[in-house]
Amino acid sequence: MKLEMKDQPGQLVAALQPISAVGGNIIAVIHQRETSTTAETLDVQIVLELPEGRLENLLELLREQGVSVVRIGEERLLYECTLIVIGHLMHTDLSDTVDRIDRTGSAEVTELSLAMPAINSPSSARIIIRSTTRAEMKKAIRILRDVAGQKNLLIIEPLEDA
Amino acid sequence: MIRIALLGFGSVGRGIARAILAKNLEITVTGLADSRSGIIDAGGIDLAAALARKGNGGPCGSPGVSPADVVAKAEYDVLVEVTPTNVETAEPALGHIRGALRRHKHVVTSNKGPIALAYPELRDQAAANGVLLKYEATVCGAIPLIHAIREGLAGNTISRLYGVFNGTCNYILTRMAEDSLTYEQALAEARELGYAEADPTYDVEGIDAAIKLVILANTVLDMQTALDDVERTGITLLTPDALRLAEDQDCTIRLIGEIVPEAGVLRVSPRIVAKAHPLVVEGTLNAVTVETDLAGDLTFIGKGAGSTETASAVIGDLLYIHDRYVQGS
Ligand SMILES: NC(=O)c1ccc[n+]([C@@H]2O[C@H](COP(=O)([O-])OP(=O)(O)OC[C@H]3O[C@@H](n4cnc5c(N)ncnc54)[C@H](OP(=O)(O)O)[C@@H]3O)[C@@H](O)[C@H]2O)c1
C-alpha cells in the first residue's frame, strides 16, 4: 500500500510512528521535491505493508498526529513467488490445484505456463503466486505442498523466499 | 614424521598413497589393508610396490593380515579410515575407529557412516583418550568446509547453510539444462564418465547430500539429528521441460541441501535458483553458502569428490594433527 502526504516539517516522523504502532512494516520512504510545489512542502510516498483490517486504525492515528494523507494506493499482492510443478497435472485437475490457492483470498495464482509433454508422460508447469503478505505466501506454498502430496506432484520451490 | 595405518586402498586410499609418494609430506604408512589383505611394517611400507600390486588387480598385502589386525597391532599415530560408507550400520569403519580410539590413536576418516551415525560417542571417546577425530573429507571432498566453520568462523552464529553437496546430481542437472537431455540420458552419460555408480540411488535420491547435512548439523552446528530428520526429494522426476521453464526466467534447477539451525530445518530438494547465483556451479563441482552474523555470507566452491581431491582433505587433517600432537615423535 502507498501513502502520499505533504511533508510539512515534522510530518514524516509523525507519520512513521503510528505505522509501527498498528503493526505495519515500512518498505520504502520516497521523498520527492517537486518543482511545482511551494517551497516548504514536498511529497512523501510511504510504501508499507499492513496487517489485514488495520487501515482505518492507522488513518485515525495519522489524523490525530495532524498528518494529511493525500492519497492511498492499495497494491494488494505485494509478494511474488515462482514455482515449478511436475506430474500428471491434467489428470489430477490442474484447475482445482490452482483453486485451492485462490480460495485463500489473500494469495492467488497469477500466471501459469504449461509445457505439453508427450502423451502419458508427466507434464511440467511454472506457476507464479502473488500474495498480500509473506505469511500468506508461506501459507499458499504449504497448501500447494499438501495438494502435491495428495496428487503425487513434485513441487520445485525457489531457493530464496518471496 | 607421522605414522599412519591406512584402511581402504581404493580411490581415496590410493590418492593418499600417491600424494605421499609425490611430495615430502613426512607421512609414513606402517599399516595398510584392503578388503582381502593387509600389511604391517613398522619400518614403513613400500607404497609404490603396494600400488603396483593393486594396479595388477591383486591384493595390497598378504591375505593373512586383516584390517582388524592392522588396527590392533600396527604401530601408528593416526588411523586413516577410508573404506566404503555404510549408512545403516557404519560398519566395518565404526569398529575400526573404536578400536583405534581405544588404543589412544588419532583418527582421520573420509567415511560418512561413522560420523553421521555415531559422532557424539566417538567424539567423547576421543576426548577421553586425549586424541583427535577428524573427518573433513566426509563433506564436499576437497572443500575445507568443516575447518572453515570450526576455526575460521569460530565465534560466528550460523543462521543458514545451503548448497550443492552432490556432484553427480549437479552434473546430471547441468547436462539436462545445457542440452535438453532427459534425466535418463544425462544419468547414462554420467555413468559412462564414471560420475555415477551402477546403482545411483544413493546420489540421485538425495541420500548422500542428506548424510552430509546430518554430519554438518551434528558436528559443527550443535544440532542432534539423524538421516530420517532430513526432508528429502531427489532429482529422478525432473523433466527437460521443467528446466526450460526455469531457464525462461534466467533461472535453473539444482539439488540443494539446506540447514536452518534455529528452525530445526534440514532439507534436500530440487530448487529454482537464479543462474547468476554463486551456487550455480557447473559439472561435478560442489558449492556451499554459509550465512553468519559476523562474517556475513561466504560461499565455498570446489571439487566434492575425486581421488586426489579427497586425499587433500585427509592430508590436511593429518598435518593438522601432526602440527599439534605428534611433533617430535
Ligand atoms: N571417492 C571420493 O571421491 C570420495 C569423496 C569423499 C568421501 N569418500 C568416502 O571415502 C571412502 C572411500 O571411498 P573410495 O572412493 O576410495 O571407495 P573405493 O574406491 O570403493 O575403495 C574402498 C576401499 O576399501 C576397501 N574395503 C572394502 N571393504 C573393506 C573392509 N571391510 N576392510 C578393509 N577395507 C575394505 C576396498 O578393498 P578392495 O580394494 O579389496 O575392494 C577398497 O580398497 C568412502 O567411505 C567414501 O564414501 C569418497
XYZ file of C-alpha atoms and ligand atoms in Angstrom:
539
model
C 0.000 0.000 0.000
C 1.165 3.528 -0.735
C 0.513 6.633 1.394
C 1.197 10.064 -0.033
C 1.397 13.163 2.095
C 2.690 16.699 2.105
C 5.893 16.958 4.073
C 5.473 19.874 6.346
C 8.216 19.983 8.965
C 7.868 17.084 11.384
C 5.183 15.297 9.419
C 7.338 12.401 8.367
C 8.297 11.475 11.912
C 4.663 11.894 12.940
C 3.602 9.536 10.158
C 6.125 6.783 10.754
C 5.370 6.248 14.423
C 1.692 5.209 14.041
C 2.632 2.745 11.294
C 4.687 0.651 13.642
C 2.053 1.187 16.357
C -0.513 -0.731 14.262
C 1.928 -3.474 13.369
C 2.758 -2.184 9.894
C 6.008 -2.681 8.099
C 7.634 0.178 6.177
C 9.079 -0.964 2.891
C 10.205 2.353 1.400
C 10.011 6.080 2.022
C 10.262 8.098 -1.157
C 10.931 11.807 -0.801
C 10.298 13.856 -3.862
C 10.646 17.601 -4.048
C 8.599 18.659 -6.997
C 9.434 21.894 -8.737
C 5.764 22.749 -8.993
C 5.088 22.616 -5.279
C 5.530 25.539 -2.960
C 8.831 25.929 -1.192
C 8.234 24.370 2.197
C 6.213 21.287 1.289
C 7.303 18.190 -0.502
C 5.615 14.973 -1.435
C 6.383 11.905 0.549
C 5.391 8.449 -0.500
C 5.478 5.681 2.035
C 5.238 2.132 0.793
C 4.157 -0.136 3.576
C 2.673 -3.445 4.475
C -0.253 -3.587 6.906
C -1.907 -6.496 8.651
C -5.416 -7.103 7.381
C -8.019 -4.657 8.750
C -5.658 -2.094 10.273
C -6.020 0.664 7.702
C -8.849 2.566 9.429
C -6.984 2.423 12.666
C -3.848 3.823 11.036
C -5.674 6.653 9.289
C -7.244 7.686 12.581
C -3.880 7.769 14.323
C -2.415 9.772 11.448
C -5.250 12.300 11.679
C -4.575 12.658 15.401
C -0.952 13.434 14.579
C -2.066 16.090 12.135
C -0.662 14.275 9.126
C -2.627 14.878 5.974
C -2.806 11.885 3.719
C -3.168 12.917 0.120
C -3.762 9.565 -1.491
C -3.898 5.889 -0.572
C -2.943 3.440 -3.245
C -3.605 -0.150 -2.451
C -1.459 -2.746 -4.072
C -2.702 -5.869 -2.537
C -0.455 -8.540 -3.929
C 2.995 -7.418 -2.992
C 4.816 -10.729 -2.780
C 5.634 -12.948 -5.712
C 6.920 -16.480 -5.848
C 7.686 -18.639 -8.876
C 7.437 -22.417 -8.561
C 7.614 -25.336 -10.956
C 5.247 -28.280 -10.650
C 5.855 -31.654 -12.278
C 3.427 -34.557 -12.513
C 0.234 -35.666 -14.149
C -1.191 -32.175 -13.921
C -4.129 -32.630 -16.259
C -5.232 -35.988 -14.884
C -5.129 -34.533 -11.390
C -7.259 -31.489 -12.205
C -4.904 -28.584 -12.547
C -7.657 -26.002 -12.122
C -8.566 -27.497 -8.755
C -4.928 -27.182 -7.695
C -4.967 -23.514 -8.649
C -8.374 -23.011 -6.990
C -7.178 -24.236 -3.657
C -4.679 -21.399 -3.519
C -7.039 -18.781 -4.914
C -9.661 -19.772 -2.339
C -7.446 -18.410 0.447
C -8.376 -14.925 -0.740
C -5.009 -13.483 0.202
C -2.892 -15.330 -2.344
C -3.563 -16.190 -5.932
C -2.020 -17.880 -8.911
C -1.459 -15.023 -11.339
C 0.397 -16.858 -14.062
C 0.605 -20.412 -15.299
C 2.772 -21.725 -18.125
C 2.237 -25.322 -19.017
C 4.618 -27.352 -21.159
C 2.709 -30.033 -23.028
C 4.528 -33.320 -22.748
C 4.366 -36.491 -24.796
C 1.205 -38.485 -24.148
C 1.195 -40.246 -20.789
C 4.390 -38.638 -19.543
C 4.309 -36.174 -16.681
C 3.884 -32.530 -17.583
C 5.660 -29.524 -16.130
C 4.225 -26.121 -15.310
C 5.576 -22.875 -13.987
C 3.222 -21.031 -11.688
C 3.534 -17.593 -10.193
C 1.763 -16.961 -6.906
C 1.204 -13.462 -5.592
C 0.167 -12.683 -2.038
C -0.515 -9.793 0.303
C 1.995 -10.737 2.969
C 4.946 -13.010 3.457
C 2.968 -15.123 5.892
C 0.193 -15.591 3.328
C 2.792 -16.695 0.789
C 4.118 -19.274 3.214
C 0.565 -20.474 3.728
C -0.078 -20.697 -0.026
C 3.090 -22.734 -0.516
C 2.066 -25.005 2.339
C -1.287 -25.586 0.643
C 0.480 -26.351 -2.607
C 2.739 -28.839 -0.825
C -0.288 -30.578 0.685
C -2.030 -30.769 -2.678
C 1.185 -32.074 -4.215
C 1.316 -34.807 -1.592
C -2.265 -35.852 -2.340
C -1.873 -35.691 -6.110
C 1.628 -37.074 -6.268
C 3.110 -33.933 -7.814
C 6.665 -32.692 -7.417
C 6.945 -29.054 -6.358
C 10.177 -27.209 -7.040
C 10.417 -24.210 -4.777
C 12.756 -21.272 -5.224
C 15.964 -21.146 -3.205
C 15.098 -17.760 -1.772
C 11.837 -16.779 -0.101
C 9.371 -14.430 -1.753
C 57.248 -37.604 10.937
C 53.766 -39.016 11.434
C 52.950 -42.733 11.194
C 49.605 -43.805 9.780
C 47.631 -47.015 9.341
C 45.603 -46.832 6.130
C 42.403 -48.892 5.892
C 40.947 -48.947 2.391
C 43.074 -48.821 -0.749
C 40.516 -47.710 -3.325
C 40.133 -44.329 -4.961
C 40.780 -42.300 -1.810
C 43.346 -44.638 -0.220
C 45.433 -44.759 -3.367
C 45.119 -40.996 -3.799
C 46.640 -40.586 -0.357
C 49.430 -43.048 -1.187
C 50.249 -41.259 -4.449
C 50.391 -37.871 -2.728
C 52.719 -39.279 -0.057
C 54.975 -40.664 -2.783
C 54.884 -37.490 -4.852
C 55.505 -34.963 -2.092
C 57.623 -34.785 1.000
C 54.754 -34.806 3.492
C 56.607 -36.566 6.317
C 53.966 -39.272 6.443
C 54.974 -42.938 6.827
C 52.490 -45.745 6.326
C 53.085 -48.541 8.834
C 49.846 -50.461 8.284
C 47.688 -50.974 5.189
C 44.604 -53.040 4.385
C 42.002 -53.539 1.677
C 39.021 -55.901 1.792
C 41.108 -59.012 1.290
C 44.561 -58.410 2.704
C 46.859 -56.343 4.860
C 50.484 -55.438 5.678
C 52.084 -54.307 8.920
C 55.600 -52.881 8.750
C 56.912 -50.559 11.458
C 59.767 -49.548 9.169
C 57.393 -48.114 6.546
C 55.501 -49.898 3.787
C 56.740 -49.629 0.202
C 53.733 -47.739 -1.233
C 54.919 -47.837 -4.842
C 55.051 -51.627 -4.672
C 51.618 -51.799 -2.998
C 50.137 -49.522 -5.702
C 51.685 -51.727 -8.378
C 50.206 -54.895 -6.847
C 46.811 -53.221 -6.667
C 47.181 -51.933 -10.226
C 47.628 -55.510 -11.415
C 44.357 -56.486 -9.789
C 45.996 -58.157 -6.812
C 45.553 -57.550 -3.099
C 47.636 -54.798 -1.452
C 49.189 -57.162 1.111
C 49.004 -60.670 2.498
C 45.693 -62.470 2.903
C 46.668 -63.494 6.426
C 46.513 -59.919 7.746
C 43.046 -58.466 8.352
C 42.008 -54.804 8.762
C 41.300 -55.615 12.435
C 44.897 -56.861 12.816
C 46.195 -53.610 11.383
C 44.039 -51.566 13.796
C 45.088 -53.638 16.808
C 48.725 -54.422 16.113
C 50.385 -51.904 13.827
C 52.474 -49.069 15.321
C 50.889 -45.830 14.185
C 49.930 -42.363 15.410
C 46.802 -41.940 13.287
C 44.318 -44.402 11.839
C 43.155 -43.295 8.380
C 39.782 -44.930 7.703
C 38.806 -44.780 4.014
C 36.729 -47.924 3.493
C 33.263 -47.768 1.855
C 30.444 -45.849 3.552
C 27.597 -47.823 5.081
C 24.766 -45.542 6.238
C 22.809 -48.205 8.108
C 25.420 -49.771 10.366
C 28.551 -47.658 9.667
C 30.495 -50.933 9.708
C 33.213 -52.043 9.301
C 34.514 -48.498 9.731
C 32.864 -47.936 13.117
C 34.620 -50.958 14.614
C 37.954 -49.880 13.136
C 37.614 -46.376 14.561
C 36.530 -47.574 18.012
C 39.492 -49.952 18.070
C 41.963 -47.196 17.246
C 40.478 -44.754 19.786
C 40.695 -47.468 22.464
C 44.412 -47.641 21.707
C 44.623 -43.842 22.154
C 45.285 -43.274 18.466
C 44.045 -40.267 16.498
C 41.585 -40.969 13.690
C 41.104 -39.301 10.298
C 38.294 -40.539 8.058
C 36.530 -39.832 4.755
C 33.844 -42.337 5.710
C 30.454 -40.696 6.281
C 28.828 -43.648 8.074
C 30.505 -43.472 11.485
C 30.388 -39.660 11.646
C 26.714 -39.434 10.660
C 25.627 -42.262 12.969
C 27.934 -42.192 15.971
C 29.656 -38.819 16.216
C 28.832 -37.993 19.878
C 30.100 -41.344 21.100
C 33.292 -41.195 19.005
C 33.980 -37.568 19.918
C 33.627 -38.342 23.619
C 35.813 -41.412 23.370
C 38.480 -39.428 21.514
C 38.355 -36.626 24.087
C 38.536 -39.094 26.996
C 41.636 -40.642 25.449
C 43.296 -37.337 24.579
C 43.259 -37.844 20.809
C 41.626 -36.146 17.825
C 38.917 -37.390 15.484
C 38.926 -35.532 12.135
C 36.560 -36.008 9.189
C 36.999 -33.080 6.766
C 36.784 -35.374 3.714
C 33.296 -36.628 4.619
C 31.667 -33.393 3.393
C 32.359 -31.851 -0.021
C 35.684 -33.577 -0.720
C 38.394 -31.001 -1.221
C 36.492 -28.018 0.247
C 37.774 -27.356 3.783
C 34.270 -26.536 4.984
C 34.443 -28.076 8.456
C 37.781 -26.453 9.172
C 36.472 -23.096 7.934
C 33.381 -23.280 10.158
C 35.182 -24.611 13.235
C 38.299 -22.480 13.085
C 37.940 -19.575 10.694
C 34.358 -18.745 11.624
C 34.642 -19.557 15.332
C 32.523 -17.055 17.256
C 30.025 -16.617 14.438
C 26.433 -17.787 14.675
C 25.301 -19.590 11.531
C 21.718 -18.755 10.613
C 21.580 -20.803 7.418
C 23.820 -23.113 5.437
C 22.867 -24.322 1.971
C 24.382 -25.517 -1.238
C 25.231 -28.165 -3.771
C 26.533 -31.204 -1.902
C 26.378 -33.870 -4.590
C 28.488 -33.679 -7.739
C 26.649 -36.491 -9.523
C 23.295 -34.697 -9.325
C 24.889 -31.407 -10.248
C 26.394 -32.986 -13.337
C 23.057 -34.507 -14.380
C 21.180 -31.217 -13.896
C 23.871 -29.235 -15.702
C 23.584 -31.550 -18.698
C 19.762 -31.541 -18.687
C 19.814 -27.738 -18.767
C 22.593 -27.394 -21.371
C 21.392 -29.841 -23.977
C 17.761 -30.559 -23.009
C 18.687 -34.142 -22.157
C 16.158 -36.255 -20.318
C 17.051 -37.384 -16.821
C 17.747 -40.900 -18.145
C 20.060 -39.625 -20.888
C 22.020 -37.414 -18.524
C 22.328 -40.248 -15.995
C 23.614 -42.619 -18.682
C 26.223 -40.035 -19.642
C 27.262 -39.544 -16.003
C 27.695 -43.315 -15.664
C 29.834 -43.511 -18.777
C 32.127 -40.817 -17.406
C 32.389 -42.544 -14.043
C 30.483 -39.786 -12.192
C 27.588 -42.070 -11.260
C 27.602 -45.562 -9.744
C 25.897 -48.536 -11.383
C 23.227 -48.105 -8.693
C 22.865 -44.323 -8.479
C 20.094 -44.339 -5.819
C 22.310 -43.015 -3.055
C 23.183 -39.917 -5.096
C 20.052 -39.180 -7.142
C 17.584 -39.676 -4.289
C 19.499 -37.101 -2.260
C 20.650 -39.569 0.419
C 24.318 -38.643 0.040
C 23.525 -34.930 0.364
C 21.266 -35.639 3.352
C 24.054 -37.508 5.165
C 26.373 -34.574 4.649
C 23.749 -32.265 6.173
C 23.446 -34.573 9.178
C 27.231 -34.542 9.606
C 27.380 -30.737 9.476
C 24.350 -30.355 11.760
C 25.702 -32.731 14.390
C 29.352 -31.768 14.327
C 29.563 -28.022 13.720
C 26.025 -26.670 14.201
C 25.231 -28.071 17.656
C 22.199 -29.999 16.460
C 21.248 -33.601 17.158
C 19.792 -35.077 14.028
C 19.535 -38.330 12.119
C 19.072 -39.169 8.468
C 15.303 -39.566 8.985
C 15.045 -35.951 10.131
C 16.033 -34.726 6.678
C 13.106 -33.803 4.409
C 14.346 -35.311 1.168
C 13.358 -35.196 -2.503
C 15.666 -36.424 -5.255
C 16.041 -35.443 -8.899
C 14.680 -38.552 -10.645
C 11.345 -36.988 -11.638
C 12.778 -33.817 -13.174
C 11.886 -33.157 -16.796
C 13.705 -31.197 -19.513
C 10.511 -29.070 -19.664
C 10.912 -28.068 -16.033
C 14.485 -26.965 -16.682
C 13.358 -24.993 -19.715
C 10.592 -23.276 -17.735
C 13.222 -22.225 -15.198
C 15.609 -21.206 -17.962
C 12.936 -18.879 -19.437
C 13.284 -16.782 -16.309
C 17.094 -16.820 -16.188
C 16.979 -19.490 -13.552
C 17.948 -23.126 -13.379
C 17.258 -26.093 -11.094
C 19.802 -27.510 -8.649
C 19.628 -30.127 -5.915
C 20.086 -28.007 -2.804
C 20.811 -29.183 0.723
C 19.750 -26.651 3.321
C 20.042 -26.317 7.096
C 18.274 -23.615 9.105
C 19.526 -24.394 12.623
C 17.122 -22.210 14.570
C 14.056 -23.634 12.817
C 15.452 -27.165 13.004
C 15.088 -27.460 9.222
C 17.180 -29.938 7.259
C 16.113 -30.494 3.689
C 17.390 -31.741 0.375
C 15.283 -30.893 -2.668
C 15.493 -29.572 -6.200
C 15.153 -25.781 -6.085
C 14.832 -22.965 -8.584
C 17.993 -20.857 -8.456
C 18.872 -17.706 -10.427
C 21.606 -18.553 -12.931
C 23.686 -15.668 -11.622
C 23.646 -17.107 -8.089
C 27.118 -18.146 -6.864
C 25.784 -21.627 -6.049
C 25.067 -22.335 -9.693
C 28.266 -24.216 -10.487
C 28.863 -26.442 -13.480
C 29.573 -30.149 -13.786
C 30.535 -32.127 -10.700
C 31.566 -29.129 -8.585
C 30.193 -28.567 -5.102
C 29.310 -25.143 -3.642
C 28.135 -24.143 -0.185
C 26.958 -20.805 1.182
C 27.182 -20.127 4.908
C 25.211 -17.195 6.337
C 26.751 -15.845 9.520
C 26.170 -12.900 11.851
C 29.705 -11.507 11.990
C 31.349 -12.557 8.741
C 28.284 -12.122 6.522
C 27.732 -14.608 3.722
C 30.527 -16.836 2.472
C 30.427 -19.200 -0.486
C 32.868 -22.062 -0.925
C 33.273 -23.708 -4.318
C 35.428 -26.708 -5.182
C 35.699 -30.346 -6.113
C 33.471 -32.508 -3.969
C 34.996 -35.823 -4.940
C 37.915 -37.418 -6.742
C 40.925 -39.421 -5.677
C 43.475 -36.620 -5.239
C 40.936 -34.024 -4.139
C 39.558 -36.180 -1.328
C 43.106 -37.181 -0.378
C 43.817 -33.455 0.014
C 41.222 -33.179 2.777
C 42.569 -36.278 4.545
C 46.135 -34.994 4.343
C 45.051 -31.592 5.675
C 43.593 -33.332 8.735
C 46.737 -35.448 9.162
C 49.054 -32.467 9.077
C 46.775 -30.570 11.475
C 47.196 -33.430 13.958
C 50.902 -33.618 13.230
C 51.442 -29.929 13.997
C 49.564 -30.048 17.277
C 50.114 -33.509 18.697
C 52.798 -35.634 17.178
C 55.607 -33.166 16.713
C 58.975 -34.563 17.632
C 57.780 -38.150 17.723
N 35.838 -41.192 -3.929
C 35.593 -39.975 -3.489
O 35.746 -39.019 -4.226
C 35.125 -39.760 -2.070
C 34.884 -38.443 -1.620
C 34.508 -38.216 -0.292
C 34.360 -39.300 0.556
N 34.559 -40.573 0.096
C 34.424 -41.705 1.033
O 35.685 -42.287 1.219
C 35.558 -43.698 1.396
C 36.395 -44.408 0.365
O 35.917 -44.093 -0.934
P 36.592 -44.692 -2.249
O 36.028 -43.944 -3.383
O 38.062 -44.742 -2.068
O 35.991 -46.182 -2.244
P 36.502 -47.404 -3.113
O 37.248 -46.924 -4.303
O 35.347 -48.299 -3.269
O 37.562 -48.118 -2.158
C 37.216 -48.744 -0.953
C 38.417 -49.493 -0.429
O 38.057 -50.076 0.832
C 38.372 -51.453 0.805
N 37.466 -52.179 1.668
C 36.191 -52.582 1.428
N 35.719 -53.224 2.490
C 36.708 -53.269 3.406
C 36.836 -53.820 4.705
N 35.842 -54.489 5.266
N 38.002 -53.660 5.346
C 39.028 -53.004 4.786
N 38.972 -52.455 3.566
C 37.821 -52.593 2.894
C 38.256 -51.863 -0.642
O 39.009 -53.049 -0.793
P 39.275 -53.743 -2.229
O 40.298 -52.852 -2.882
O 39.827 -55.067 -1.842
O 37.956 -53.780 -2.919
C 38.877 -50.655 -1.319
O 40.271 -50.722 -1.298
C 34.067 -43.995 1.300
O 33.543 -44.080 2.599
C 33.519 -42.811 0.557
O 32.177 -42.549 0.919
C 34.951 -40.815 -1.196
